[in-house]
Amino acid sequence: EAQVTQNPRYLITVTGKKLTVTCSQNMNHEYMSWYRQDPGLGLRQIYYSMNVEVTDKGDVPEGYKVSRKEKRNFPLILESPSPNQTSLYFCATTTSGTSGTGELFFGEGSRLTVL
Amino acid sequence: AQSVTQLDSQVPVFEEAPVELRCNYSSSVSVYLFWYVQYPNQGLQLLLKYLSGSTLVESINGFEAEFNKSQTSFHLRKPSVHISDTAEYFCAVRPPYGGSQGNLIFGKGTKLSVKP
């Protein structure tokens, strides 16, 4: 079954305590992306990756890091979380290139609370 | 650059009534258009998409959307809604070519609330 798996699904942490949200996909997709969803703001892209070892900033990258060492994994790292990073985070994947339609496949989300 | 405007943040409607969720986009190039649905406590799922061809596209659960190039709109409609349609709906666009310019641009979402 095609899946995008995020962990953890729920996390409460404190300001400054480094954390990583993992994302793994089994669809052999080149493109992976992280979004955050906030009430009234919709989805905003944090970072994306066109392929292994290729990452780029989205619209709201401040305070986040990513890495893409393997095709299937795209972890989101918060080095020093702050309360304004309390949000619902989604990982999404798709095929890259002109042959793809750009349809995104989403994980189930990770709800992060920073106290 | 592209942008998406969903004209209503919330749409309350009674069960079995028709509904229209409005979406307008801005783009200097042709685009692919998508509607995604997010049920409570779940991720987003593709509802339907327009890539080319017939301007009217349908989903398996009775929703339809019509691409109107002159009005740059892609409104979502359903003639008779069910309680189970209660969800948040997101309109999205992207250019047909890939690369870094191929990222999906989302609207801010419309919450559809179906009441008995």
Short mmCIF file of C-alpha atoms in Angstrom, two decimals:
data_model
loop_
_atom_site.label_atom_id
_atom_site.label_comp_id
_atom_site.label_asym_id
_atom_site.label_seq_id
_atom_site.Cartn_x
_atom_site.Cartn_y
_atom_site.Cartn_z
CA GLU A 1 0.00 0.00 0.00
CA ALA A 2 1.30 3.46 -0.97
CA GLN A 3 2.10 5.34 2.21
CA VAL A 4 3.63 8.50 3.59
CA THR A 5 4.45 7.87 7.25
CA GLN A 6 5.15 10.61 9.75
CA ASN A 7 6.37 10.25 13.33
CA PRO A 8 5.55 11.31 15.90
CA ARG A 9 1.88 12.06 15.27
CA TYR A 10 1.64 14.13 18.44
CA LEU A 11 4.37 15.82 20.45
CA ILE A 12 4.48 18.31 23.29
CA THR A 13 7.90 19.78 23.96
CA VAL A 14 9.54 22.79 25.56
CA THR A 15 11.28 25.78 24.07
CA GLY A 16 14.81 25.04 22.92
CA LYS A 17 14.69 21.25 23.04
CA LYS A 18 15.79 19.93 19.65
CA LEU A 19 13.37 17.61 17.91
CA THR A 20 13.04 15.74 14.64
CA VAL A 21 9.87 14.78 12.82
CA THR A 22 10.47 11.90 10.47
CA CYS A 23 8.82 11.30 7.11
CA SER A 24 9.15 8.14 5.06
CA GLN A 25 7.52 7.19 1.74
CA ASN A 26 7.34 3.89 -0.12
CA MET A 27 6.32 5.23 -3.54
CA ASN A 28 9.82 5.88 -4.91
CA HIS A 29 8.94 9.54 -5.40
CA GLU A 30 11.71 12.01 -6.11
CA TYR A 31 9.93 15.05 -4.69
CA MET A 32 9.22 15.49 -0.98
CA SER A 33 8.01 18.52 0.91
CA TRP A 34 7.07 19.79 4.36
CA TYR A 35 4.10 22.05 5.07
CA ARG A 36 2.73 23.60 8.20
CA GLN A 37 -0.97 24.22 8.64
CA ASP A 38 -2.25 27.00 10.86
CA PRO A 39 -5.84 28.23 11.35
CA GLY A 40 -6.74 30.91 8.83
CA LEU A 41 -3.42 30.58 7.01
CA GLY A 42 -3.92 27.32 5.15
CA LEU A 43 -0.84 25.31 4.18
CA ARG A 44 2.51 26.98 3.90
CA GLN A 45 5.54 25.24 2.49
CA ILE A 46 8.59 25.00 4.75
CA TYR A 47 11.15 23.11 2.66
CA TYR A 48 11.11 20.83 -0.33
CA SER A 49 13.47 18.39 -2.01
CA MET A 50 13.56 17.58 -5.71
CA ASN A 51 15.75 14.52 -5.15
CA VAL A 52 18.44 13.03 -2.92
CA GLU A 53 20.88 15.65 -1.64
CA VAL A 54 18.81 18.45 -3.22
CA THR A 55 16.82 20.65 -0.85
CA ASP A 56 15.43 24.16 -1.09
CA LYS A 57 13.55 26.68 1.02
CA GLY A 58 9.84 27.12 0.76
CA ASP A 59 7.84 30.09 1.98
CA VAL A 60 8.49 29.76 5.73
CA PRO A 61 11.87 28.05 6.29
CA GLU A 62 13.04 30.06 9.33
CA GLY A 63 13.71 27.86 12.35
CA TYR A 64 13.72 24.61 10.41
CA LYS A 65 16.28 22.33 8.78
CA VAL A 66 15.89 19.32 6.52
CA SER A 67 18.09 16.66 5.00
CA ARG A 68 17.64 14.20 2.15
CA LYS A 69 20.26 11.51 2.42
CA GLU A 70 17.98 8.76 1.10
CA LYS A 71 15.18 8.89 -1.44
CA ARG A 72 12.53 7.56 0.92
CA ASN A 73 13.25 9.77 3.98
CA PHE A 74 12.93 13.51 4.53
CA PRO A 75 13.19 14.48 8.21
CA LEU A 76 12.23 17.91 9.50
CA ILE A 77 14.52 19.23 12.23
CA LEU A 78 13.72 21.95 14.73
CA GLU A 79 17.06 22.81 16.31
CA SER A 80 15.64 25.15 18.95
CA PRO A 81 11.85 25.07 18.87
CA SER A 82 9.88 28.15 19.87
CA PRO A 83 6.16 28.56 20.69
CA ASN A 84 5.46 30.10 17.26
CA GLN A 85 6.34 26.72 15.76
CA THR A 86 3.34 25.15 17.43
CA SER A 87 1.47 23.85 14.43
CA LEU A 88 0.23 20.88 12.44
CA TYR A 89 2.93 19.60 10.10
CA PHE A 90 2.45 17.59 6.92
CA CYS A 91 4.91 15.75 4.76
CA ALA A 92 3.94 15.29 1.11
CA THR A 93 5.47 13.56 -1.90
CA THR A 94 5.03 13.40 -5.66
CA THR A 95 6.89 12.44 -8.79
CA SER A 96 9.09 15.17 -10.23
CA GLY A 97 9.55 16.29 -13.77
CA THR A 98 7.38 17.42 -16.61
CA SER A 99 5.69 14.05 -16.89
CA GLY A 100 4.21 14.32 -13.42
CA THR A 101 0.86 15.95 -12.67
CA GLY A 102 2.08 17.29 -9.37
CA GLU A 103 -0.57 15.48 -7.37
CA LEU A 104 0.68 15.41 -3.80
CA PHE A 105 0.35 12.45 -1.45
CA PHE A 106 0.17 13.53 2.18
CA GLY A 107 1.08 11.95 5.46
CA GLU A 108 -1.44 12.02 8.31
CA GLY A 109 0.17 14.97 10.01
CA SER A 110 2.21 15.65 13.15
CA ARG A 111 0.72 17.96 15.74
CA LEU A 112 3.49 19.78 17.57
CA THR A 113 3.04 21.92 20.68
CA VAL A 114 5.98 23.97 21.96
CA LEU A 115 5.55 25.29 25.51
CA ALA B 1 3.86 33.56 -9.77
CA GLN B 2 0.58 31.89 -9.00
CA SER B 3 -1.88 32.58 -6.20
CA VAL B 4 -5.15 31.02 -5.07
CA THR B 5 -8.11 32.70 -3.37
CA GLN B 6 -10.85 30.72 -1.69
CA LEU B 7 -13.60 33.22 -1.25
CA ASP B 8 -15.31 31.66 1.77
CA SER B 9 -13.54 30.51 4.90
CA GLN B 10 -16.62 28.74 6.23
CA VAL B 11 -19.73 27.39 4.51
CA PRO B 12 -22.56 26.02 6.70
CA VAL B 13 -25.24 24.08 4.85
CA PHE B 14 -28.08 21.69 5.66
CA GLU B 15 -27.95 18.05 4.67
CA GLU B 16 -29.23 17.33 1.13
CA ALA B 17 -28.83 20.96 0.10
CA PRO B 18 -26.56 21.95 -2.82
CA VAL B 19 -23.23 23.59 -2.13
CA GLU B 20 -20.61 25.56 -4.06
CA LEU B 21 -17.11 26.25 -2.74
CA ARG B 22 -15.46 29.01 -4.68
CA CYS B 23 -11.87 29.14 -5.89
CA ASN B 24 -10.19 31.77 -8.04
CA TYR B 25 -6.60 31.71 -9.13
CA SER B 26 -4.10 34.11 -10.59
CA SER B 27 -1.43 32.97 -13.02
CA SER B 28 0.40 34.29 -16.05
CA VAL B 29 0.79 30.75 -17.41
CA SER B 30 -1.51 27.79 -17.83
CA VAL B 31 -2.01 25.74 -14.69
CA TYR B 32 -3.09 22.41 -13.35
CA LEU B 33 -5.89 22.73 -10.77
CA PHE B 34 -6.69 20.56 -7.79
CA TRP B 35 -9.18 20.22 -4.96
CA TYR B 36 -8.04 18.47 -1.81
CA VAL B 37 -10.22 17.44 1.14
CA GLN B 38 -9.15 17.16 4.78
CA TYR B 39 -11.47 15.23 7.08
CA PRO B 40 -11.16 15.91 10.82
CA ASN B 41 -7.85 14.69 12.26
CA GLN B 42 -6.61 13.40 8.92
CA GLY B 43 -4.18 14.43 6.19
CA LEU B 44 -5.18 15.91 2.87
CA GLN B 45 -6.54 13.67 0.11
CA LEU B 46 -6.94 14.51 -3.55
CA LEU B 47 -10.61 15.00 -4.41
CA LEU B 48 -10.33 15.86 -8.11
CA LYS B 49 -8.03 17.54 -10.60
CA TYR B 50 -8.05 19.35 -13.92
CA LEU B 51 -5.07 18.87 -16.18
CA SER B 52 -6.47 19.37 -19.67
CA GLY B 53 -9.40 18.37 -21.87
CA SER B 54 -12.97 18.53 -20.58
CA THR B 55 -13.41 21.52 -18.30
CA LEU B 56 -15.83 19.61 -16.05
CA VAL B 57 -14.22 17.07 -13.76
CA GLU B 58 -15.91 14.77 -11.27
CA SER B 59 -14.98 12.89 -8.12
CA ILE B 60 -16.18 9.45 -7.09
CA ASN B 61 -18.30 10.82 -4.24
CA GLY B 62 -20.45 13.23 -6.26
CA PHE B 63 -18.41 16.43 -6.27
CA GLU B 64 -17.63 18.21 -9.51
CA ALA B 65 -15.57 21.24 -10.48
CA GLU B 66 -15.52 23.30 -13.63
CA PHE B 67 -12.46 25.03 -14.99
CA ASN B 68 -13.36 28.46 -16.32
CA LYS B 69 -10.36 30.01 -18.01
CA SER B 70 -11.94 33.38 -18.72
CA GLN B 71 -12.95 33.84 -15.08
CA THR B 72 -9.85 32.04 -13.75
CA SER B 73 -12.05 29.97 -11.50
CA PHE B 74 -12.34 26.34 -10.44
CA HIS B 75 -15.42 26.20 -8.21
CA LEU B 76 -16.36 22.96 -6.47
CA ARG B 77 -20.00 21.89 -6.41
CA LYS B 78 -22.19 19.11 -5.09
CA PRO B 79 -25.95 18.95 -5.75
CA SER B 80 -26.81 17.26 -2.45
CA VAL B 81 -24.42 17.10 0.51
CA HIS B 82 -24.22 14.53 3.30
CA ILE B 83 -23.14 14.83 6.89
CA SER B 84 -20.00 12.89 5.92
CA ASP B 85 -18.95 15.71 3.58
CA THR B 86 -18.12 17.85 6.61
CA ALA B 87 -14.44 18.66 6.10
CA GLU B 88 -12.04 21.38 5.06
CA TYR B 89 -11.51 21.79 1.33
CA PHE B 90 -8.40 23.23 -0.28
CA CYS B 91 -8.01 24.50 -3.82
CA ALA B 92 -4.49 24.33 -5.30
CA VAL B 93 -2.68 25.22 -8.54
CA ARG B 94 0.65 24.51 -10.16
CA PRO B 95 2.14 25.13 -13.60
CA PRO B 96 2.25 22.06 -15.87
CA TYR B 97 6.05 21.99 -16.00
CA GLY B 98 8.10 20.53 -13.18
CA GLY B 99 11.21 21.69 -11.43
CA SER B 100 11.25 24.07 -8.50
CA GLN B 101 8.53 26.12 -10.17
CA GLY B 102 6.27 23.13 -9.94
CA ASN B 103 5.32 23.44 -6.30
CA LEU B 104 1.64 23.36 -5.49
CA ILE B 105 0.19 26.66 -4.28
CA PHE B 106 -2.71 26.22 -1.86
CA GLY B 107 -5.63 28.43 -0.97
CA LYS B 108 -6.39 29.03 2.71
CA GLY B 109 -9.17 26.47 2.80
CA THR B 110 -12.94 26.43 3.16
CA LYS B 111 -14.58 24.62 6.06
CA LEU B 112 -17.77 22.92 4.96
CA SER B 113 -20.10 22.16 7.82
CA VAL B 114 -23.13 20.02 6.98
CA LYS B 115 -25.94 20.16 9.53
CA PRO B 116 -28.79 17.66 9.90
#
